[in-house]
Coordinates of C-alpha atoms and ligand atoms in Angstrom, one line a residue:
M1 CA 77.0 81.5 133.4
I2 CA 75.8 79.0 135.8
V3 CA 78.3 77.4 138.2
S4 CA 77.4 73.9 139.4
A5 CA 77.4 73.2 143.1
H6 CA 80.4 70.9 142.6
S7 CA 82.6 73.6 141.2
S8 CA 81.4 76.5 143.3
L9 CA 83.7 76.0 146.3
P10 CA 87.0 76.3 144.4
V11 CA 85.6 79.2 142.5
A12 CA 84.6 80.9 145.6
I13 CA 88.1 80.3 147.2
F14 CA 89.7 81.5 144.0
V15 CA 87.5 84.7 144.0
I16 CA 87.9 85.6 147.5
T17 CA 91.6 85.1 147.7
G18 CA 92.1 86.9 144.4
G19 CA 90.0 89.8 145.8
A20 CA 91.9 89.9 149.0
V21 CA 95.4 89.8 147.4
I22 CA 94.5 92.6 145.0
G23 CA 92.9 94.5 147.8
S24 CA 96.2 94.3 149.6
F25 CA 98.0 95.6 146.5
L26 CA 95.5 98.5 146.3
S27 CA 96.1 99.5 149.9
M28 CA 99.8 99.6 149.2
L29 CA 99.2 101.6 146.0
V30 CA 96.9 104.2 148.0
Y31 CA 99.7 104.6 150.4
R32 CA 102.8 104.9 148.2
L33 CA 101.6 106.3 144.8
P34 CA 100.9 109.9 146.2
L35 CA 104.3 109.8 148.0
I36 CA 106.0 108.8 144.7
L37 CA 104.1 111.5 142.7
K38 CA 105.1 114.1 145.1
R39 CA 108.8 113.3 144.9
H40 CA 108.6 113.4 141.0
W41 CA 106.9 116.8 141.2
E42 CA 109.4 118.1 143.6
R43 CA 112.3 117.1 141.4
D44 CA 110.5 118.5 138.2
C45 CA 109.9 121.8 140.1
R46 CA 113.5 122.1 141.2
E47 CA 114.8 121.4 137.8
A48 CA 112.6 124.0 136.3
L49 CA 113.6 126.5 138.8
G50 CA 117.3 125.6 138.5
L51 CA 117.4 124.6 142.2
P52 CA 119.8 121.9 143.3
Q53 CA 118.3 118.4 143.6
P54 CA 118.1 117.0 147.1
E55 CA 120.4 113.9 148.0
P56 CA 118.7 110.8 146.5
G57 CA 117.2 109.1 149.5
P58 CA 116.7 105.3 149.9
T59 CA 114.9 103.6 147.1
F60 CA 111.1 103.9 147.3
N61 CA 108.7 102.6 144.6
L62 CA 105.6 100.3 144.5
A63 CA 107.9 97.2 144.8
W64 CA 110.7 98.4 147.2
P65 CA 110.9 98.4 150.2
G66 CA 108.7 95.5 151.3
S67 CA 105.8 96.4 153.6
H68 CA 106.8 98.0 156.7
C69 CA 105.3 100.0 159.7
P70 CA 105.2 103.8 158.4
E71 CA 105.9 104.8 162.1
C72 CA 109.1 102.6 163.2
Q73 CA 110.0 101.4 159.7
T74 CA 110.2 97.8 160.9
A75 CA 109.6 95.3 158.0
L76 CA 106.3 93.3 158.3
G77 CA 106.8 89.6 158.9
L78 CA 105.2 87.0 156.5
Q79 CA 102.2 86.4 158.8
D80 CA 101.5 90.0 159.4
N81 CA 101.6 90.5 155.4
I82 CA 98.6 88.1 154.9
P83 CA 95.8 90.1 153.3
L84 CA 92.8 90.7 155.7
F85 CA 94.0 88.4 158.5
G86 CA 97.3 90.3 159.1
F87 CA 95.5 93.4 160.2
L88 CA 92.9 91.4 162.4
A89 CA 95.7 89.4 164.2
L90 CA 97.5 92.5 165.0
R91 CA 94.2 94.2 166.0
G92 CA 95.2 97.3 163.9
R93 CA 98.5 98.0 165.7
C94 CA 102.3 97.6 164.6
R95 CA 103.8 94.4 166.3
H96 CA 106.9 96.4 167.3
C97 CA 105.9 99.8 168.3
H98 CA 102.1 99.4 168.6
A99 CA 101.4 102.4 166.5
R100 CA 97.8 102.3 165.0
I101 CA 97.7 101.2 161.4
P102 CA 95.1 103.4 159.8
S103 CA 91.9 101.3 159.3
R104 CA 91.5 102.8 155.8
Y105 CA 94.0 100.1 154.6
F106 CA 92.0 97.2 156.0
L107 CA 88.9 98.8 154.5
I108 CA 90.4 98.8 151.1
E109 CA 91.1 95.1 151.5
V110 CA 87.8 94.3 152.7
L111 CA 86.0 96.4 150.0
T112 CA 88.1 94.9 147.3
T113 CA 87.3 91.3 148.5
L114 CA 83.6 92.1 148.4
A115 CA 83.9 93.8 145.0
A116 CA 85.4 90.5 143.6
V117 CA 82.6 88.4 145.1
A118 CA 79.9 90.9 143.9
T119 CA 81.4 91.1 140.5
V120 CA 81.3 87.3 139.9
A121 CA 78.0 87.0 141.4
H122 CA 76.6 89.6 139.0
F123 CA 78.4 88.9 135.9
G124 CA 79.3 85.3 136.3
L125 CA 82.7 84.0 135.5
T126 CA 83.0 85.9 132.1
A127 CA 85.3 88.4 130.5
R128 CA 82.7 91.1 131.5
A129 CA 83.2 90.2 135.2
G130 CA 87.1 90.3 134.8
F131 CA 87.0 93.9 133.2
A132 CA 84.3 95.0 135.7
F133 CA 86.5 94.0 138.6
L134 CA 89.5 95.8 137.1
L135 CA 87.4 99.0 136.8
T136 CA 86.0 98.4 140.3
A137 CA 89.4 98.2 141.8
G138 CA 90.6 101.3 139.8
L139 CA 87.5 103.1 141.4
I140 CA 88.4 102.0 144.9
A141 CA 92.0 103.3 144.6
L142 CA 90.9 106.5 143.0
S143 CA 88.4 107.4 145.7
F144 CA 90.6 106.5 148.6
I145 CA 93.5 108.6 147.1
D146 CA 91.3 111.6 146.2
S147 CA 89.5 111.6 149.7
K148 CA 92.9 111.7 151.3
E149 CA 95.3 113.7 149.0
Q150 CA 92.8 115.5 146.8
I151 CA 94.4 114.1 143.5
L152 CA 93.1 111.7 140.8
P153 CA 96.5 110.5 139.4
D154 CA 96.7 110.2 135.6
V155 CA 98.5 106.9 135.9
I156 CA 95.2 105.5 137.1
T157 CA 92.7 107.5 135.3
L158 CA 94.2 107.3 131.6
P159 CA 94.8 103.6 131.6
L160 CA 91.2 103.0 132.8
L161 CA 90.0 105.2 130.1
W162 CA 91.7 103.0 127.3
L163 CA 90.8 99.9 129.1
G164 CA 87.2 101.0 128.9
L165 CA 87.5 101.8 125.2
L166 CA 89.2 98.4 124.6
A167 CA 86.5 96.3 126.4
N168 CA 83.8 98.1 124.4
S169 CA 85.7 97.4 121.1
A170 CA 84.2 94.0 121.9
G171 CA 81.0 95.5 123.0
L172 CA 81.3 94.3 126.6
Y173 CA 79.1 97.0 128.2
T174 CA 78.1 99.3 125.4
S175 CA 78.8 99.7 121.7
L176 CA 82.1 101.3 120.8
P177 CA 80.6 104.6 119.3
S178 CA 78.6 105.0 122.5
A179 CA 81.8 104.7 124.6
V180 CA 83.9 107.0 122.3
W181 CA 81.2 109.7 122.5
G182 CA 80.5 108.9 126.1
A183 CA 84.3 109.7 127.0
A184 CA 84.4 112.9 125.0
F185 CA 81.0 114.2 126.2
A186 CA 81.8 113.5 129.8
Y187 CA 85.1 115.5 129.6
L188 CA 83.8 118.3 127.8
F189 CA 80.6 118.5 130.0
L190 CA 82.7 118.9 133.2
W191 CA 85.2 121.0 131.5
L192 CA 82.5 123.5 130.5
I193 CA 81.0 123.5 134.1
F194 CA 84.4 124.2 135.4
H195 CA 85.0 127.2 133.3
A196 CA 81.6 128.4 133.7
F197 CA 81.9 128.2 137.4
R198 CA 85.3 129.8 137.5
F199 CA 84.0 132.6 135.3
A200 CA 81.0 133.3 137.5
T201 CA 82.5 132.9 140.9
G202 CA 86.4 133.2 140.4
K203 CA 86.8 129.8 142.2
E204 CA 87.8 126.4 141.0
G205 CA 85.1 123.9 142.1
M206 CA 86.8 120.6 140.7
G207 CA 90.0 119.5 139.1
Y208 CA 91.1 118.2 135.6
G209 CA 91.1 114.8 137.4
D210 CA 87.4 114.9 137.8
F211 CA 86.9 115.5 134.0
K212 CA 89.2 112.5 133.3
L213 CA 87.5 110.2 135.8
F214 CA 83.9 111.2 134.3
A215 CA 85.4 110.3 131.0
V216 CA 86.3 106.9 132.4
A217 CA 82.7 106.4 133.3
G218 CA 81.7 107.5 129.6
A219 CA 84.3 105.2 128.1
W220 CA 83.1 102.2 130.1
L221 CA 79.3 102.7 130.2
G222 CA 78.4 104.8 127.2
W223 CA 77.0 108.2 126.9
Q224 CA 73.5 107.1 127.8
M225 CA 74.6 106.5 131.4
L226 CA 76.2 109.8 131.9
P227 CA 73.3 111.8 133.1
L228 CA 72.5 109.1 135.8
I229 CA 76.0 109.2 137.0
I230 CA 76.5 112.9 137.4
L231 CA 73.1 113.1 139.0
L232 CA 73.8 110.5 141.4
A233 CA 77.4 111.7 142.3
S234 CA 76.1 115.4 142.8
L235 CA 73.2 114.3 144.9
T236 CA 75.2 112.1 147.2
G237 CA 78.1 114.5 147.3
A238 CA 75.7 117.3 148.3
V239 CA 74.0 115.2 151.1
Y240 CA 77.3 114.1 152.5
G241 CA 78.6 117.6 152.3
I242 CA 75.6 119.0 154.3
I243 CA 75.8 116.3 156.9
L244 CA 79.5 117.1 157.3
I245 CA 78.7 120.8 157.6
V246 CA 75.8 120.6 159.9
T247 CA 77.8 118.1 162.2
G248 CA 80.6 120.7 162.2
R249 CA 83.1 118.4 160.6
L250 CA 83.5 120.5 157.5
Q251 CA 83.9 124.2 157.1
R252 CA 81.5 125.6 154.4
S253 CA 84.5 127.1 152.5
T254 CA 86.7 123.8 152.6
P255 CA 86.7 122.0 149.4
M256 CA 85.4 118.5 149.4
P257 CA 86.8 116.0 146.7
F258 CA 84.3 115.2 144.2
G259 CA 86.1 112.0 142.8
P260 CA 84.8 109.5 145.5
F261 CA 81.2 110.4 144.5
L262 CA 82.0 110.1 140.9
C263 CA 83.6 106.7 141.6
W264 CA 80.7 105.3 143.7
A265 CA 78.2 106.6 141.0
T266 CA 80.1 104.9 138.2
W267 CA 80.1 101.7 140.1
I268 CA 76.3 101.8 140.6
G269 CA 76.0 102.6 136.7
L270 CA 78.2 99.7 136.0
F271 CA 76.1 97.2 138.0
F272 CA 72.4 98.7 137.9
G273 CA 72.7 101.5 135.3
W274 CA 70.4 99.8 132.7
P275 CA 67.7 98.4 135.1
I276 CA 67.6 102.0 136.7
L277 CA 67.2 103.7 133.2
A278 CA 64.7 101.2 132.1
G279 CA 62.7 101.8 135.4
Y280 CA 62.9 105.4 134.9
L281 CA 61.7 105.2 131.0
H282 CA 58.9 102.9 132.1
M283 CA 57.7 105.3 134.8
A284 CA 58.0 108.4 132.4
H285 CA 56.1 106.5 129.8
G286 CA 53.4 105.8 132.3
H287 CA 53.0 109.5 132.9
L288 CA 52.5 110.5 129.3
Ligands
ZN301 ZN1 105.9 100.1 164.1

């Protein structure tokens, strides 16, 4: 879709503001969701073991309490809560106790804003852009949660899986059969690798969250895109791991989450998958 110069400024403001606000929500989600899930798991475990439940603490969910400093618990004022600018104005420190606010949360807001701009620039103001942005936002949240907590929560992966199938029921990115087979193949492929690896080495190299995340990629982009995504994720993951080991920041035996690499490879597949595949087929054809 071509946006005329006359309407491009309001569109740009809408996209950037929307991206920053969603980014602010994502940074809150990345911080709170693992804490909420851990409380649930603890409660379930205690119930299964017949242990007494701890005293219920103050309410803590995605909406309550409002944003506060994780160090001194002081509630954030209105001006500190503005996406992007709040962090910059405070120079990354709490107004009251001057504790450092992890720059990860600012990075999430920046990335989400850039993703909103990139999505509209790439797909225009279309339904494809809207859905692509939802997938990108989900991938950003998953990669940050996985890199910090080594979990890929079902409450994010499963809705993304259904959303991809729904989007492709209208053929937004691929045909519905390709999407359904993509999701099934992807899950099965990593499931097989996981069990073969465990059988051969006795170790677990991945988690079930990785299978579901790869199934998300299949549901959105179709089975044709799976080899590209798994190749890109494995290669970048291996290079990153080697760099960390060589620079002494990672022990050889420490597991490294695979989710962030699957997320980033899925995003590349969403934006550039077909041009990359076409280029590859063109090259392969030239060598025949
Ligand atoms: Zn503080």
